[in-house]
XYZ file of N, CA and C in Angstrom:
783
model
N 0.840 -1.186 0.007
C -0.006 -0.011 -0.001
C 0.883 1.241 0.018
N 0.485 2.311 -0.687
C 1.287 3.529 -0.720
C 1.440 4.093 0.695
N 2.666 4.532 0.955
C 2.995 5.135 2.233
C 2.769 6.638 2.125
N 2.909 7.312 3.273
C 2.756 8.786 3.285
C 3.832 9.456 2.439
N 5.063 8.825 2.448
C 6.178 9.397 1.630
C 5.875 9.271 0.173
N 5.313 8.105 -0.258
C 4.960 7.942 -1.672
C 3.915 8.942 -2.078
N 2.956 9.204 -1.216
C 1.909 10.163 -1.580
C 2.521 11.562 -1.705
N 3.479 11.876 -0.806
C 4.078 13.211 -0.839
C 4.909 13.391 -2.138
N 5.634 12.388 -2.528
C 6.424 12.442 -3.761
C 5.531 12.572 -4.985
N 4.440 11.851 -4.962
C 3.512 11.937 -6.098
C 2.919 13.345 -6.183
N 2.637 13.943 -5.016
C 2.087 15.315 -5.032
C 3.125 16.304 -5.580
N 4.397 16.110 -5.147
C 5.476 17.007 -5.653
C 5.591 16.884 -7.180
N 5.451 15.664 -7.699
C 5.558 15.465 -9.145
C 4.447 16.149 -9.855
N 3.267 16.085 -9.336
C 2.110 16.729 -9.967
C 2.289 18.267 -9.926
N 2.964 18.764 -8.903
C 3.182 20.211 -8.797
C 4.348 20.702 -9.679
N 5.043 19.769 -10.359
C 6.144 20.160 -11.219
C 7.490 20.198 -10.581
N 7.645 19.644 -9.391
C 8.947 19.639 -8.728
C 9.802 18.580 -9.386
N 11.009 18.968 -9.860
C 11.902 18.029 -10.535
C 13.218 17.803 -9.834
N 13.526 18.580 -8.819
C 14.812 18.470 -8.104
C 14.575 18.387 -6.612
N 15.437 17.664 -5.937
C 15.417 17.652 -4.482
C 16.521 18.596 -3.996
N 16.275 19.355 -2.994
C 17.232 20.333 -2.466
C 17.596 19.940 -1.041
N 18.684 20.542 -0.612
C 19.131 20.264 0.756
C 18.362 21.104 1.736
N 18.699 20.977 3.006
C 18.021 21.774 4.025
C 18.365 23.252 3.935
N 19.556 23.557 3.381
C 19.954 24.960 3.233
C 19.536 25.441 1.842
N 19.016 26.712 1.755
C 18.580 27.247 0.468
C 19.783 27.467 -0.470
N 19.574 27.243 -1.794
C 20.607 27.423 -2.813
C 20.108 28.391 -3.853
N 20.948 29.449 -4.105
C 20.605 30.424 -5.134
C 21.224 29.946 -6.463
N 20.368 29.406 -7.342
C 20.873 28.875 -8.599
C 21.212 29.992 -9.617
N 20.834 31.250 -9.292
C 21.139 32.326 -10.220
C 22.413 33.118 -9.816
N 23.025 32.709 -8.735
C 24.260 33.392 -8.312
C 25.440 32.925 -9.185
N 26.426 33.844 -9.439
C 27.599 33.438 -10.245
C 28.391 32.369 -9.521
N 29.083 31.534 -10.306
C 29.884 30.453 -9.676
C 31.010 31.027 -8.837
N 31.422 30.336 -7.804
C 32.483 30.882 -6.957
C 33.809 30.890 -7.730
N 34.671 31.831 -7.376
C 35.980 31.956 -8.036
C 36.840 30.737 -7.648
N 37.636 30.263 -8.578
C 38.520 29.128 -8.273
C 39.499 29.503 -7.176
N 39.881 28.565 -6.393
C 40.825 28.864 -5.275
C 42.198 29.229 -5.861
N 42.846 30.191 -5.196
C 44.179 30.587 -5.622
C 45.179 29.553 -5.109
N 46.022 29.160 -6.038
C 47.017 28.159 -5.667
C 48.307 28.841 -5.216
N 48.950 28.271 -4.289
C 50.232 28.765 -3.829
C 51.321 28.480 -4.805
N 52.547 28.919 -4.474
C 53.679 28.666 -5.387
C 53.847 27.193 -5.675
N 54.102 26.872 -6.916
C 54.250 25.475 -7.309
C 55.715 25.068 -7.138
N 55.890 23.896 -6.640
C 57.254 23.361 -6.511
C 57.764 22.949 -7.853
N 59.053 23.185 -8.114
C 59.633 22.746 -9.355
C 59.816 21.235 -9.383
N 60.038 20.709 -10.555
C 60.232 19.298 -10.709
C 61.422 18.841 -9.887
N 61.241 17.916 -8.930
C 62.358 17.529 -8.095
C 63.372 16.652 -8.816
N 63.068 16.220 -10.060
C 64.017 15.374 -10.753
C 65.218 16.182 -11.180
N 66.416 15.654 -11.171
C 67.606 16.364 -11.618
C 67.547 16.677 -13.090
N 68.143 17.798 -13.506
C 68.161 18.197 -14.911
C 69.073 17.289 -15.705
N 68.577 16.879 -16.863
C 69.397 15.994 -17.700
C 69.647 16.737 -19.010
N 70.912 17.097 -19.337
C 71.189 17.801 -20.580
C 70.729 17.032 -21.824
N 70.755 15.698 -21.757
C 70.357 14.905 -22.935
C 68.889 15.001 -23.193
N 68.105 15.331 -22.159
C 66.645 15.425 -22.337
C 66.216 16.762 -22.902
N 67.082 17.776 -22.867
C 66.713 19.077 -23.382
C 66.834 19.113 -24.910
N 65.964 19.881 -25.533
C 65.998 20.005 -26.979
C 67.124 20.948 -27.377
N 67.945 20.615 -28.360
C 69.009 21.507 -28.722
C 68.489 22.797 -29.337
N 69.148 23.890 -28.981
C 68.789 25.193 -29.528
C 69.465 25.339 -30.904
N 68.791 26.051 -31.832
C 69.412 26.239 -33.139
C 70.684 27.061 -33.024
N 71.666 26.720 -33.839
C 72.953 27.434 -33.816
C 72.771 28.840 -34.387
N 73.469 29.842 -33.830
C 73.436 31.163 -34.463
C 73.998 31.072 -35.878
N 73.689 32.081 -36.682
C 74.055 32.030 -38.106
C 75.552 31.850 -38.272
N 76.389 32.640 -37.616
C 77.841 32.531 -37.781
C 78.343 31.166 -37.330
N 77.791 30.653 -36.239
C 78.238 29.329 -35.749
C 77.822 28.227 -36.706
N 76.604 28.307 -37.260
C 76.118 27.287 -38.156
C 76.944 27.255 -39.434
N 77.271 28.431 -39.968
C 78.061 28.495 -41.181
C 79.484 27.984 -40.944
N 80.057 28.331 -39.799
C 81.406 27.867 -39.449
C 81.449 26.366 -39.278
N 80.407 25.858 -38.601
C 80.309 24.387 -38.425
C 80.166 23.689 -39.753
N 79.354 24.265 -40.656
C 79.161 23.660 -41.978
C 80.468 23.636 -42.770
N 81.211 24.737 -42.703
C 82.499 24.813 -43.440
C 83.471 23.750 -42.926
N 83.523 23.608 -41.627
C 84.414 22.619 -41.002
C 84.032 21.198 -41.420
N 82.752 20.907 -41.346
C 82.293 19.560 -41.699
C 82.542 19.249 -43.191
N 82.153 20.226 -44.036
C 82.270 20.027 -45.479
C 83.763 19.832 -45.873
N 84.620 20.628 -45.290
C 86.044 20.562 -45.675
C 86.680 19.256 -45.288
N 86.126 18.577 -44.276
C 86.701 17.292 -43.836
C 86.289 16.102 -44.710
N 85.356 16.353 -45.653
C 84.806 15.241 -46.477
C 85.683 15.062 -47.720
N 86.050 13.837 -48.009
C 86.918 13.521 -49.154
C 86.162 13.015 -50.353
N 84.870 12.715 -50.231
C 84.085 12.245 -51.350
C 82.616 12.553 -51.072
N 81.752 12.271 -52.071
C 80.351 12.598 -51.956
C 79.628 11.764 -50.906
N 80.066 10.542 -50.702
C 79.436 9.719 -49.674
C 79.648 10.313 -48.334
N 80.858 10.708 -48.039
C 81.154 11.358 -46.748
C 80.412 12.691 -46.626
N 80.331 13.417 -47.711
C 79.651 14.715 -47.670
C 78.172 14.582 -47.392
N 77.527 13.596 -48.003
C 76.076 13.393 -47.744
C 75.870 12.941 -46.309
N 76.765 12.085 -45.776
C 76.639 11.646 -44.413
C 76.818 12.829 -43.411
N 77.773 13.699 -43.726
C 78.013 14.842 -42.880
C 76.813 15.805 -42.916
N 76.216 15.950 -44.066
C 75.039 16.808 -44.170
C 73.836 16.230 -43.451
N 73.710 14.917 -43.469
C 72.597 14.250 -42.742
C 72.742 14.453 -41.223
N 73.987 14.556 -40.768
C 74.216 14.722 -39.314
C 74.280 16.202 -38.922
N 74.227 17.084 -39.869
C 74.350 18.505 -39.597
C 73.045 19.079 -39.029
N 73.139 19.820 -37.930
C 71.945 20.373 -37.283
C 71.879 21.881 -37.330
N 72.669 22.486 -38.202
C 72.735 23.930 -38.251
C 71.679 24.599 -39.081
N 70.886 23.796 -39.830
C 69.818 24.375 -40.636
C 68.462 23.957 -40.052
N 67.649 24.922 -39.568
C 66.394 24.545 -38.937
C 65.391 23.892 -39.870
N 65.572 23.986 -41.187
C 64.657 23.341 -42.124
C 64.642 21.845 -41.944
N 65.726 21.303 -41.409
C 65.840 19.856 -41.209
C 64.719 19.364 -40.266
N 64.288 20.212 -39.336
C 63.289 19.798 -38.368
C 61.889 19.694 -38.952
N 61.627 20.378 -40.047
C 60.273 20.389 -40.607
C 60.168 19.583 -41.916
N 61.292 19.158 -42.473
C 61.259 18.417 -43.719
C 61.149 16.943 -43.472
N 60.708 16.182 -44.479
C 60.639 14.748 -44.410
C 61.976 14.114 -44.766
N 62.590 14.594 -45.815
C 63.786 13.954 -46.370
C 64.894 14.960 -46.601
N 66.092 14.430 -46.605
C 67.252 15.162 -47.081
C 67.371 14.946 -48.604
N 67.365 16.030 -49.355
C 67.497 15.936 -50.836
C 68.885 16.377 -51.210
N 69.759 15.393 -51.358
C 71.168 15.694 -51.564
C 71.470 15.926 -53.052
N 71.229 14.945 -53.885
C 71.586 15.079 -55.291
C 70.968 13.949 -56.085
N 71.059 14.056 -57.416
C 70.599 13.018 -58.335
C 71.460 13.102 -59.598
N 71.460 12.071 -60.358
C 72.221 12.087 -61.624
C 73.577 11.404 -61.507
N 74.462 11.773 -62.379
C 75.748 11.118 -62.530
C 76.876 12.019 -61.998
N 77.572 11.631 -60.932
C 78.651 12.466 -60.414
C 79.789 12.699 -61.411
N 79.906 11.807 -62.387
C 80.971 11.944 -63.377
C 80.537 12.792 -64.584
N 79.321 13.327 -64.559
C 78.818 14.077 -65.686
C 79.573 15.392 -65.881
N 79.552 15.889 -67.091
C 80.257 17.154 -67.406
C 79.425 18.388 -66.960
N 78.118 18.219 -66.790
C 77.215 19.348 -66.461
C 76.715 19.171 -65.042
N 76.831 20.230 -64.250
C 76.278 20.248 -62.907
C 75.164 21.284 -62.853
N 73.934 20.857 -62.551
C 72.788 21.756 -62.452
C 72.532 22.039 -60.967
N 72.413 23.317 -60.633
C 72.195 23.709 -59.247
C 70.912 24.514 -59.147
N 69.892 23.928 -58.477
C 68.614 24.595 -58.310
C 68.528 25.344 -57.009
N 67.287 25.538 -56.542
C 67.041 26.361 -55.365
C 66.831 25.515 -54.117
N 65.702 24.817 -54.022
C 65.362 24.043 -52.840
C 64.328 22.989 -53.199
N 64.243 21.907 -52.435
C 63.223 20.880 -52.722
C 61.804 21.398 -52.547
N 60.896 20.842 -53.329
C 59.487 21.080 -53.129
C 58.824 19.910 -52.440
N 57.498 19.818 -52.499
C 56.788 18.760 -51.807
C 57.133 17.380 -52.384
N 57.158 17.260 -53.735
C 57.478 15.975 -54.352
C 58.888 15.542 -54.018
N 59.812 16.497 -54.090
C 61.219 16.190 -53.780
C 61.384 15.790 -52.320
N 60.659 16.465 -51.442
C 60.739 16.145 -50.023
C 60.274 14.736 -49.735
N 59.256 14.295 -50.449
C 58.754 12.911 -50.231
C 59.702 11.868 -50.786
N 60.316 12.138 -51.962
C 61.147 11.165 -52.624
C 62.633 11.262 -52.255
N 63.054 12.402 -51.690
C 64.436 12.562 -51.303
C 65.368 12.802 -52.463
N 64.853 13.307 -53.604
C 65.685 13.648 -54.752
C 65.251 14.984 -55.335
N 66.207 15.735 -55.875
C 65.833 17.065 -56.474
C 65.173 16.901 -57.809
N 64.278 17.813 -58.112
C 63.655 17.911 -59.424
C 62.965 16.626 -59.850
N 61.973 16.191 -59.074
C 61.175 14.996 -59.402
C 59.710 15.311 -59.568
N 59.294 16.560 -59.258
C 57.908 16.978 -59.375
C 57.602 17.475 -60.796
N 56.580 18.255 -60.977
C 56.227 18.796 -62.283
C 57.386 19.601 -62.908
N 58.061 20.422 -62.106
C 59.193 21.160 -62.690
C 60.342 20.255 -63.075
N 60.515 19.158 -62.337
C 61.545 18.222 -62.678
C 61.243 17.466 -63.979
N 59.984 17.130 -64.202
C 59.597 16.507 -65.452
C 59.792 17.437 -66.645
N 59.520 18.718 -66.427
C 59.783 19.705 -67.491
C 61.276 19.815 -67.738
N 62.078 19.821 -66.684
C 63.520 19.866 -66.835
C 64.027 18.673 -67.625
N 63.511 17.496 -67.344
C 63.910 16.290 -68.108
C 63.623 16.483 -69.593
N 62.452 17.029 -69.950
C 62.109 17.233 -71.337
C 63.021 18.292 -71.967
N 63.352 19.314 -71.221
C 64.254 20.343 -71.725
C 65.631 19.780 -72.016
N 66.163 18.994 -71.107
C 67.478 18.381 -71.313
C 67.476 17.418 -72.496
N 66.353 16.707 -72.645
C 66.293 15.753 -73.779
C 66.379 16.474 -75.107
N 65.921 17.736 -75.167
C 65.996 18.485 -76.410
C 67.426 18.748 -76.854
N 68.379 18.676 -75.931
C 69.802 18.877 -76.346
C 70.599 17.591 -76.069
N 69.904 16.465 -76.041
C 70.591 15.186 -75.968
C 71.108 14.811 -74.612
N 70.506 15.318 -73.534
C 70.973 14.995 -72.174
C 69.829 14.341 -71.398
N 70.219 13.526 -70.428
C 69.262 12.981 -69.480
C 69.936 12.903 -68.108
N 69.294 12.254 -67.168
C 69.868 12.224 -65.787
C 71.192 11.479 -65.699
N 71.461 10.640 -66.676
C 72.748 9.960 -66.660
C 73.881 10.858 -67.187
N 73.489 11.983 -67.801
C 74.478 12.868 -68.371
C 74.616 14.206 -67.627
N 73.922 14.338 -66.502
C 74.043 15.535 -65.668
C 74.054 15.155 -64.209
N 74.513 16.092 -63.378
C 74.481 15.961 -61.942
C 73.619 17.097 -61.399
N 72.644 16.763 -60.569
C 71.648 17.784 -60.145
C 71.658 17.884 -58.618
N 71.707 19.114 -58.125
C 71.603 19.334 -56.682
C 70.966 20.711 -56.479
N 70.916 21.167 -55.212
C 70.261 22.440 -54.870
C 71.147 23.220 -53.919
N 70.796 24.498 -53.756
C 71.450 25.325 -52.744
C 71.003 24.881 -51.380
N 69.716 24.554 -51.235
C 69.124 24.133 -49.954
C 68.768 22.642 -50.080
N 69.014 21.883 -49.023
C 68.847 20.445 -49.071
C 67.571 19.901 -48.344
N 66.846 20.832 -47.719
C 65.575 20.443 -47.069
C 64.519 21.432 -47.525
N 63.285 20.924 -47.638
C 62.191 21.746 -48.146
C 61.825 22.857 -47.174
N 61.804 24.131 -47.620
C 61.228 25.184 -46.784
C 59.743 25.042 -46.669
N 59.169 25.251 -45.505
C 57.704 25.104 -45.332
C 56.925 25.934 -46.328
N 55.942 25.296 -46.953
C 55.099 26.004 -47.914
C 55.808 26.392 -49.205
N 56.952 25.800 -49.424
C 57.749 26.112 -50.647
C 58.164 27.588 -50.710
N 58.301 28.223 -49.566
C 58.736 29.614 -49.563
C 60.197 29.684 -49.991
N 60.655 30.908 -50.296
C 62.071 31.078 -50.643
C 62.931 30.906 -49.429
N 64.136 30.311 -49.598
C 64.995 30.164 -48.445
C 65.530 31.477 -47.932
N 65.767 31.562 -46.665
C 66.328 32.787 -46.066
C 67.847 32.839 -46.248
N 68.399 34.013 -45.975
C 69.837 34.169 -46.066
C 70.556 33.281 -45.073
N 70.005 33.075 -43.904
C 70.597 32.230 -42.882
C 70.602 30.767 -43.330
N 69.522 30.343 -43.949
C 69.439 28.950 -44.424
C 70.412 28.702 -45.571
N 70.556 29.657 -46.466
C 71.509 29.516 -47.551
C 72.914 29.478 -47.037
N 73.236 30.361 -46.084
C 74.601 30.399 -45.502
C 74.925 29.097 -44.842
N 73.964 28.457 -44.166
C 74.214 27.199 -43.465
C 74.461 26.065 -44.413
N 73.823 26.073 -45.580
C 73.930 24.965 -46.527
C 75.014 25.190 -47.573
N 75.396 26.415 -47.818
C 76.296 26.727 -48.935
C 77.654 26.037 -48.874
N 78.293 25.889 -47.702
C 79.585 25.163 -47.693
C 79.522 23.760 -48.221
N 78.393 23.100 -48.029
C 78.260 21.729 -48.555
C 78.154 21.757 -50.082
N 77.481 22.767 -50.618
C 77.369 22.917 -52.093
C 78.757 23.218 -52.661
N 79.477 24.132 -52.051
C 80.803 24.512 -52.514
C 81.737 23.305 -52.532
N 81.601 22.456 -51.496
C 82.449 21.268 -51.431
C 82.068 20.291 -52.515
N 80.807 20.204 -52.840
C 80.376 19.328 -53.944
C 81.072 19.749 -55.251
N 81.069 21.042 -55.484
C 81.689 21.541 -56.737
C 83.175 21.218 -56.739
N 83.812 21.400 -55.578
C 85.251 21.111 -55.484
C 85.539 19.618 -55.802
N 84.700 18.742 -55.270
C 84.903 17.329 -55.488
C 84.597 16.895 -56.909
N 83.583 17.491 -57.511
C 83.146 17.080 -58.843
C 83.906 17.775 -59.969
N 84.163 19.041 -59.815
C 84.841 19.839 -60.850
C 84.238 19.579 -62.241
N 82.978 19.924 -62.437
C 82.328 19.677 -63.741
C 82.897 20.617 -64.803
N 82.659 20.304 -66.021
C 83.051 21.156 -67.127
C 82.210 22.433 -67.201
N 80.951 22.313 -66.779
C 80.054 23.439 -66.864
C 79.051 23.397 -65.693
N 78.882 24.555 -65.050
C 77.886 24.723 -63.976
C 76.727 25.507 -64.564
N 75.506 24.997 -64.378
C 74.298 25.686 -64.829
C 73.484 25.995 -63.570
N 73.318 27.266 -63.291
C 72.477 27.740 -62.188
C 71.047 27.820 -62.643
N 70.189 27.018 -62.040
C 68.781 26.923 -62.432
C 67.989 27.881 -61.535
N 67.806 29.105 -62.044
C 67.148 30.128 -61.235
C 68.145 31.077 -60.630
N 67.626 32.181 -60.090
C 68.531 33.242 -59.590
C 69.081 32.962 -58.227
N 68.396 32.203 -57.376
C 68.841 31.981 -56.019
C 70.235 31.363 -55.979
N 70.435 30.302 -56.793
C 71.738 29.665 -56.830
C 72.811 30.586 -57.351
N 72.510 31.321 -58.430
C 73.499 32.228 -59.021
C 73.914 33.343 -58.045
N 72.901 33.891 -57.338
C 73.223 34.961 -56.399
C 74.110 34.430 -55.269
N 73.834 33.235 -54.810
C 74.550 32.684 -53.677
C 76.022 32.418 -54.031
N 76.266 31.834 -55.179
C 77.601 31.384 -55.503
C 78.395 32.378 -56.344
N 77.732 33.232 -57.061
C 78.429 34.204 -57.902
C 78.454 35.604 -57.285
N 77.717 35.787 -56.200
C 77.712 37.090 -55.537
C 76.993 38.170 -56.338
N 75.948 37.761 -57.046
C 75.187 38.695 -57.892
C 73.920 39.114 -57.199
N 73.300 40.154 -57.728
C 72.049 40.661 -57.116
C 70.875 40.730 -58.067
N 71.137 40.666 -59.386
C 70.047 40.819 -60.365
C 69.105 39.604 -60.351
N 67.946 39.812 -61.001
C 66.990 38.699 -61.175
C 67.441 37.825 -62.343
N 66.745 36.693 -62.452
C 67.171 35.686 -63.426
C 67.062 36.223 -64.880
N 66.082 37.085 -65.139
C 65.910 37.621 -66.516
C 67.166 38.362 -66.962
N 67.809 39.069 -66.049
C 69.021 39.831 -66.379
C 70.265 38.959 -66.307
N 70.215 37.907 -65.495
C 71.387 37.068 -65.309
C 71.598 36.089 -66.454
N 70.497 35.579 -67.030
C 70.634 34.572 -68.047
C 71.190 35.212 -69.349
N 71.718 34.346 -70.210
C 72.252 34.849 -71.461
C 73.665 35.360 -71.399
N 74.330 35.219 -70.248
C 75.703 35.703 -70.110
C 76.620 34.571 -69.632
N 77.890 34.745 -69.886
C 78.893 33.772 -69.423
C 79.476 34.238 -68.088
N 79.661 33.264 -67.216
C 80.201 33.540 -65.889
C 81.355 32.550 -65.591
N 82.142 32.874 -64.564
C 83.159 31.979 -64.084
C 82.967 31.822 -62.571
N 82.903 30.562 -62.148
C 82.775 30.277 -60.713
C 84.191 30.038 -60.152
N 84.579 30.790 -59.148
C 85.935 30.676 -58.596
C 85.966 29.635 -57.491
N 86.931 28.716 -57.622
C 87.134 27.698 -56.573
C 88.190 28.221 -55.575
N 88.295 27.534 -54.436
C 89.177 27.986 -53.388
C 90.642 27.903 -53.805
N 90.999 27.030 -54.735
C 92.393 26.892 -55.143
C 92.782 27.901 -56.198
N 91.901 28.816 -56.549
C 92.222 29.852 -57.534
C 91.772 29.535 -58.944
N 91.433 28.305 -59.221
C 90.953 27.957 -60.560
C 89.476 28.371 -60.686
N 88.941 28.256 -61.883
C 87.543 28.646 -62.108
C 86.867 27.724 -63.101
N 85.551 27.714 -63.066
C 84.765 26.856 -63.922
C 83.735 27.712 -64.657
N 83.482 27.421 -65.954
C 82.472 28.184 -66.706
C 81.064 27.935 -66.122
N 80.221 28.961 -66.210
C 78.902 28.845 -65.619
C 77.909 29.635 -66.451
N 76.666 29.169 -66.445
C 75.535 29.823 -67.122
C 74.362 29.914 -66.141
N 73.412 30.751 -66.451
C 72.178 30.873 -65.669
C 71.012 30.618 -66.610
N 70.043 29.814 -66.139
C 68.831 29.560 -66.951
C 67.604 29.724 -66.090
N 66.452 29.853 -66.743
C 65.194 29.926 -66.009
C 64.935 28.625 -65.261
N 64.337 28.781 -64.101
C 63.895 27.612 -63.343
C 62.645 27.026 -64.031
N 62.550 25.704 -64.146
C 61.359 25.126 -64.813
C 60.069 25.520 -64.116
N 60.061 25.719 -62.797
C 58.836 26.114 -62.108
C 58.368 27.496 -62.610
N 59.340 28.366 -62.889
C 59.003 29.671 -63.466
C 58.393 29.525 -64.869
N 58.945 28.627 -65.653
C 58.434 28.414 -66.995
C 57.025 27.831 -66.985
N 56.706 27.035 -65.988
C 55.339 26.541 -65.867
C 54.373 27.675 -65.604
N 54.801 28.710 -64.936
C 53.934 29.852 -64.682
C 53.995 30.880 -65.820
N 55.116 30.923 -66.500
C 55.312 31.890 -67.603
C 55.758 31.144 -68.851
N 54.882 30.439 -69.525
C 55.272 29.620 -70.670
C 55.793 30.466 -71.846
N 55.497 31.741 -71.862
C 55.994 32.596 -72.937
C 57.500 32.735 -72.905
N 58.110 32.492 -71.744
C 59.535 32.625 -71.633
C 60.293 31.377 -72.134
N 59.575 30.404 -72.604
C 60.249 29.185 -73.090
C 61.121 29.461 -74.313
N 60.835 30.490 -75.057
C 61.704 30.823 -76.196
C 63.092 31.249 -75.732
N 63.143 31.986 -74.599
C 64.437 32.317 -74.016
C 65.127 31.121 -73.385
N 64.322 30.267 -72.785
C 64.857 29.041 -72.212
C 65.481 28.149 -73.276
N 64.920 28.145 -74.470
C 65.503 27.369 -75.549
C 66.867 27.904 -75.926
N 67.035 29.224 -75.900
C 68.325 29.801 -76.169
C 69.353 29.377 -75.113
N 68.903 29.296 -73.860
C 69.810 28.889 -72.789
C 70.244 27.414 -73.002
N 69.317 26.588 -73.437
C 69.652 25.194 -73.680
C 70.636 25.068 -74.822
N 70.446 25.861 -75.854
C 71.405 25.835 -76.977
C 72.764 26.315 -76.538
N 72.831 27.279 -75.607
C 74.111 27.758 -75.078
C 74.823 26.637 -74.318
N 74.051 25.837 -73.579
C 74.660 24.675 -72.865
C 75.242 23.683 -73.899
N 74.467 23.409 -74.930
C 74.921 22.468 -75.913
C 76.194 22.948 -76.622
N 76.231 24.256 -76.912
C 77.418 24.799 -77.575
C 78.645 24.694 -76.685
N 78.473 24.933 -75.348
C 79.605 24.845 -74.451
C 80.148 23.407 -74.429
N 79.270 22.461 -74.409
C 79.715 21.054 -74.350
C 80.361 20.638 -75.675
N 79.803 21.075 -76.778
C 80.352 20.726 -78.076
C 81.686 21.360 -78.337
N 81.908 22.525 -77.739
C 83.180 23.249 -77.975
C 84.341 22.588 -77.218
N 84.041 21.755 -76.282
C 85.118 21.071 -75.559
C 85.758 21.980 -74.571
C-alpha cells in the first residue's frame, strides 16, 4: 500500500517539482564561486638532464662555421652526404621529411644547381622530381641529355615550409656543402637553375631575366675557375610559358659549351 512518503512524492511530481534540495537554500542564479588561488608550485624535483633538453638552433655565424668545417673534412660525396645528414645547423631539417642531396651522374660534365626541394622532392628525397623536374627532363632531352648525363643538386637540401624562398641564414648554413660538392666534382660546366643559386655562388644581385644569357666563371678555393651559365627555373616556365623561347636559347648555349670542348 502507498505510504505517506509515496503520496508526498507523487504530489510533488504533480506540482512540477523536478529536483530535491538540501536543508539549506541554494541560489541557482548566483555566479559560480571563483577558483581557489594556488600557492607557489614546486619545481620538478628530478635532476636536470642535458640529454633530455631540446638543442637550440645554432646562431648564423656558428652554423656556417660548423658547416664549413664539416664540409672541408669530407673527401668524397658519400662522406659529404653523411656529414650533411648529421648537420643540425639548418632549422629546415626539423620540418622536412627527407634530405634531398643530389641526383644524376657524379661523373657528368654538367652540374645543375637549383634552389630548394618542393613537396614531391621532399617525399622522394631527390631534387627535381615533381612537375618542374619533369619539365627539366624534357628540356634536357632536347639537347641530348638525361639524368645519366648531368648531376643535379640544390642550394638548400631540405624543403622550406610552404615552398617559400630560403632565407639568407638557411643559404649560408647549406652553402659550404654545395661549394664542397663543386670542388669534389669539378664539372666542365655549372648551370644555375634560377637566380637563387646564381646569387649565392656568384655574388650577384640581379634577377634571373638579367642574369641569363651571359657567361660567368665560378671561382674555386684553389684559384681555378669553372664556366657557368644561368637559366630559367622550370617552375617559373610553368607559370610563364611565354619565356620558353628564351629558355630554348639557354639550352642551346649549354649544348654549344659542351660541343666546344
